[in-house]
Tab-separated table of C-alpha atoms in Angstrom:
chain	number	residue	atom	x	y	z
A	5	MET	CA	14.202	11.283	0.068
A	6	LYS	CA	10.636	10.073	0.519
A	7	LYS	CA	8.913	8.187	-2.279
A	8	PHE	CA	5.242	7.760	-3.154
A	9	PHE	CA	3.388	4.794	-4.593
A	10	LEU	CA	-0.163	3.639	-5.188
A	11	LEU	CA	-1.424	0.092	-4.746
A	12	SER	CA	-4.728	-1.143	-6.072
A	13	VAL	CA	-5.750	-3.888	-3.680
A	14	PHE	CA	-8.463	-5.588	-5.729
A	15	PHE	CA	-7.935	-6.364	-9.432
A	16	ALA	CA	-4.303	-5.450	-8.941
A	17	ALA	CA	-2.743	-2.543	-10.667
A	18	LEU	CA	0.266	-1.036	-8.993
A	19	GLY	CA	1.819	2.293	-9.856
A	20	ILE	CA	4.809	3.452	-7.855
A	21	PHE	CA	6.428	6.848	-8.139
A	22	PRO	CA	8.590	9.098	-5.942
A	23	ALA	CA	7.965	12.596	-4.681
A	24	GLN	CA	9.921	14.956	-2.469
A	25	TYR	CA	8.983	15.074	1.208
A	26	ALA	CA	6.079	17.479	1.675
A	27	LYS	CA	6.769	20.099	4.355
A	28	ALA	CA	4.001	22.028	6.099
A	29	GLN	CA	2.344	24.389	3.597
A	30	GLU	CA	4.962	23.528	0.939
A	31	VAL	CA	4.931	20.710	-1.592
A	32	GLU	CA	7.708	19.944	-4.071
A	33	TYR	CA	7.495	17.288	-6.762
A	34	LYS	CA	10.292	15.475	-8.523
A	35	LEU	CA	10.014	14.671	-12.206
A	36	LEU	CA	9.821	10.972	-12.985
A	37	ASN	CA	12.565	9.247	-14.901
A	38	SER	CA	13.594	5.657	-15.447
A	39	ASN	CA	15.986	5.769	-12.464
A	40	ASN	CA	13.349	6.384	-9.780
A	41	ILE	CA	10.299	4.317	-10.733
A	42	LEU	CA	9.887	1.089	-8.787
A	43	THR	CA	9.209	-2.064	-10.765
A	44	VAL	CA	6.378	-4.457	-9.914
A	45	LYS	CA	7.755	-7.975	-10.322
A	46	SER	CA	4.576	-9.928	-9.502
A	47	VAL	CA	1.158	-9.841	-7.835
A	48	TYR	CA	-0.295	-12.935	-6.178
A	49	GLU	CA	-2.774	-13.998	-3.496
A	50	THR	CA	-2.233	-16.228	-0.473
A	51	THR	CA	-4.192	-17.246	2.627
A	52	ASP	CA	-3.448	-18.711	6.028
A	53	ASN	CA	-7.190	-19.451	6.602
A	54	VAL	CA	-7.337	-16.545	9.063
A	55	ALA	CA	-6.522	-13.778	6.570
A	56	ASN	CA	-6.420	-13.408	2.795
A	57	PHE	CA	-3.385	-11.574	1.402
A	58	ARG	CA	-2.827	-9.687	-1.854
A	59	ASN	CA	0.952	-9.575	-2.276
A	60	PHE	CA	2.913	-7.149	-4.449
A	61	LYS	CA	6.582	-7.882	-5.132
A	62	VAL	CA	8.274	-4.593	-5.969
A	63	GLU	CA	11.873	-3.750	-6.695
A	64	ALA	CA	13.300	-0.604	-5.086
A	65	THR	CA	16.432	0.950	-6.554
A	66	GLU	CA	17.355	2.359	-3.137
A	67	THR	CA	16.524	1.848	0.546
A	68	GLY	CA	14.165	4.452	1.975
A	69	GLU	CA	10.777	5.546	3.245
A	70	TYR	CA	7.999	5.515	0.635
A	71	TYR	CA	4.679	7.328	0.918
A	72	ALA	CA	1.911	4.803	0.322
A	73	SER	CA	-1.601	5.277	-0.983
A	74	PHE	CA	-3.811	2.264	-1.682
A	75	TRP	CA	-6.636	2.163	-4.244
A	76	LEU	CA	-9.227	-0.246	-2.865
A	77	GLN	CA	-12.885	-1.161	-2.572
A	78	PRO	CA	-13.924	-2.335	0.902
A	79	THR	CA	-16.852	-4.553	1.856
A	80	LYS	CA	-19.674	-3.218	4.036
A	81	PHE	CA	-20.652	-5.642	6.794
A	82	ALA	CA	-24.127	-6.221	8.280
A	83	ASN	CA	-23.134	-4.177	11.359
A	84	GLY	CA	-22.534	-1.129	9.121
A	85	ARG	CA	-18.740	-1.208	9.380
A	86	PHE	CA	-16.348	-1.536	6.473
A	87	THR	CA	-13.282	-3.697	5.842
A	88	THR	CA	-10.087	-2.963	7.763
A	89	PHE	CA	-6.931	-3.773	5.794
A	90	ASN	CA	-3.648	-4.755	7.479
A	91	VAL	CA	-0.450	-3.795	5.641
A	92	TYR	CA	2.799	-5.775	5.852
A	93	VAL	CA	6.230	-5.163	4.331
A	94	ASN	CA	8.436	-8.227	3.998
A	95	GLY	CA	6.238	-10.074	6.520
A	96	VAL	CA	6.380	-7.345	9.198
A	97	PHE	CA	3.201	-5.482	10.201
A	98	SER	CA	3.441	-1.846	9.044
A	99	GLY	CA	-0.010	-0.477	9.874
A	100	PHE	CA	-3.666	-0.649	8.940
A	101	ILE	CA	-6.214	1.100	6.766
A	102	ARG	CA	-9.743	1.697	8.074
A	103	THR	CA	-12.307	2.638	5.463
A	104	THR	CA	-15.557	4.504	6.084
A	105	ILE	CA	-17.263	4.271	2.691
A	106	GLY	CA	-17.998	1.291	0.458
A	107	ASN	CA	-16.794	2.565	-2.886
A	108	TRP	CA	-13.481	2.647	-4.746
A	109	GLN	CA	-11.199	5.008	-2.873
A	110	SER	CA	-7.651	6.034	-2.229
A	111	ALA	CA	-6.660	5.407	1.379
A	112	THR	CA	-3.492	5.653	3.447
A	113	ILE	CA	-2.083	3.768	6.403
A	114	GLU	CA	-3.388	5.283	9.661
A	115	THR	CA	-0.338	4.747	11.843
A	116	LYS	CA	2.161	6.483	9.530
A	117	PRO	CA	2.107	7.598	5.899
A	118	THR	CA	5.238	5.744	4.770
A	119	LEU	CA	6.582	2.233	4.318
A	120	LYS	CA	10.269	1.394	4.721
A	121	LEU	CA	11.566	-0.535	1.720
A	122	LYS	CA	15.025	-1.994	1.315
A	123	LYS	CA	17.029	-1.850	-1.889
A	124	GLY	CA	16.039	-4.810	-4.050
A	125	ILE	CA	12.912	-6.984	-3.943
A	126	ASN	CA	10.258	-6.200	-1.270
A	127	THR	CA	6.875	-7.821	-0.670
A	128	ILE	CA	4.029	-5.488	0.276
A	129	SER	CA	1.004	-7.450	1.517
A	130	ILE	CA	-2.528	-6.220	2.110
A	131	ALA	CA	-4.577	-8.528	4.361
A	132	THR	CA	-8.288	-8.861	5.170
A	133	ASN	CA	-10.080	-11.409	7.312
A	134	ALA	CA	-10.807	-14.708	5.556
A	135	PRO	CA	-14.481	-15.655	5.350
A	136	ASN	CA	-15.842	-17.980	8.043
A	137	LYS	CA	-16.429	-21.549	6.867
């Protein structure tokens, strides 16, 4: 079963909820109940002086693939491009998000629409380049 969750990258708010896998031209939804909502344990920021990370610790009740949509507001650079966000699960690169507008938006990972989470605590990290000193 595929799951679906939404991460807000800046000013963290994280809502996570499952949905059935969407087949071509057919979408089924599963009603939410207390057994299938993931719990956010904490949100914190870290840096390695190359990238800044917003980290979300979530608890999954089962191992599986989860659809991911991120609510974020990118920065527009002087060259006209917008922030690219790298996504990691438990320290492993999972894909990236390229934005094309500079307003709050829902965006998905370009390389694949899901993240693999294990049963128990997982850390989902969203990274952007750290400012130059």
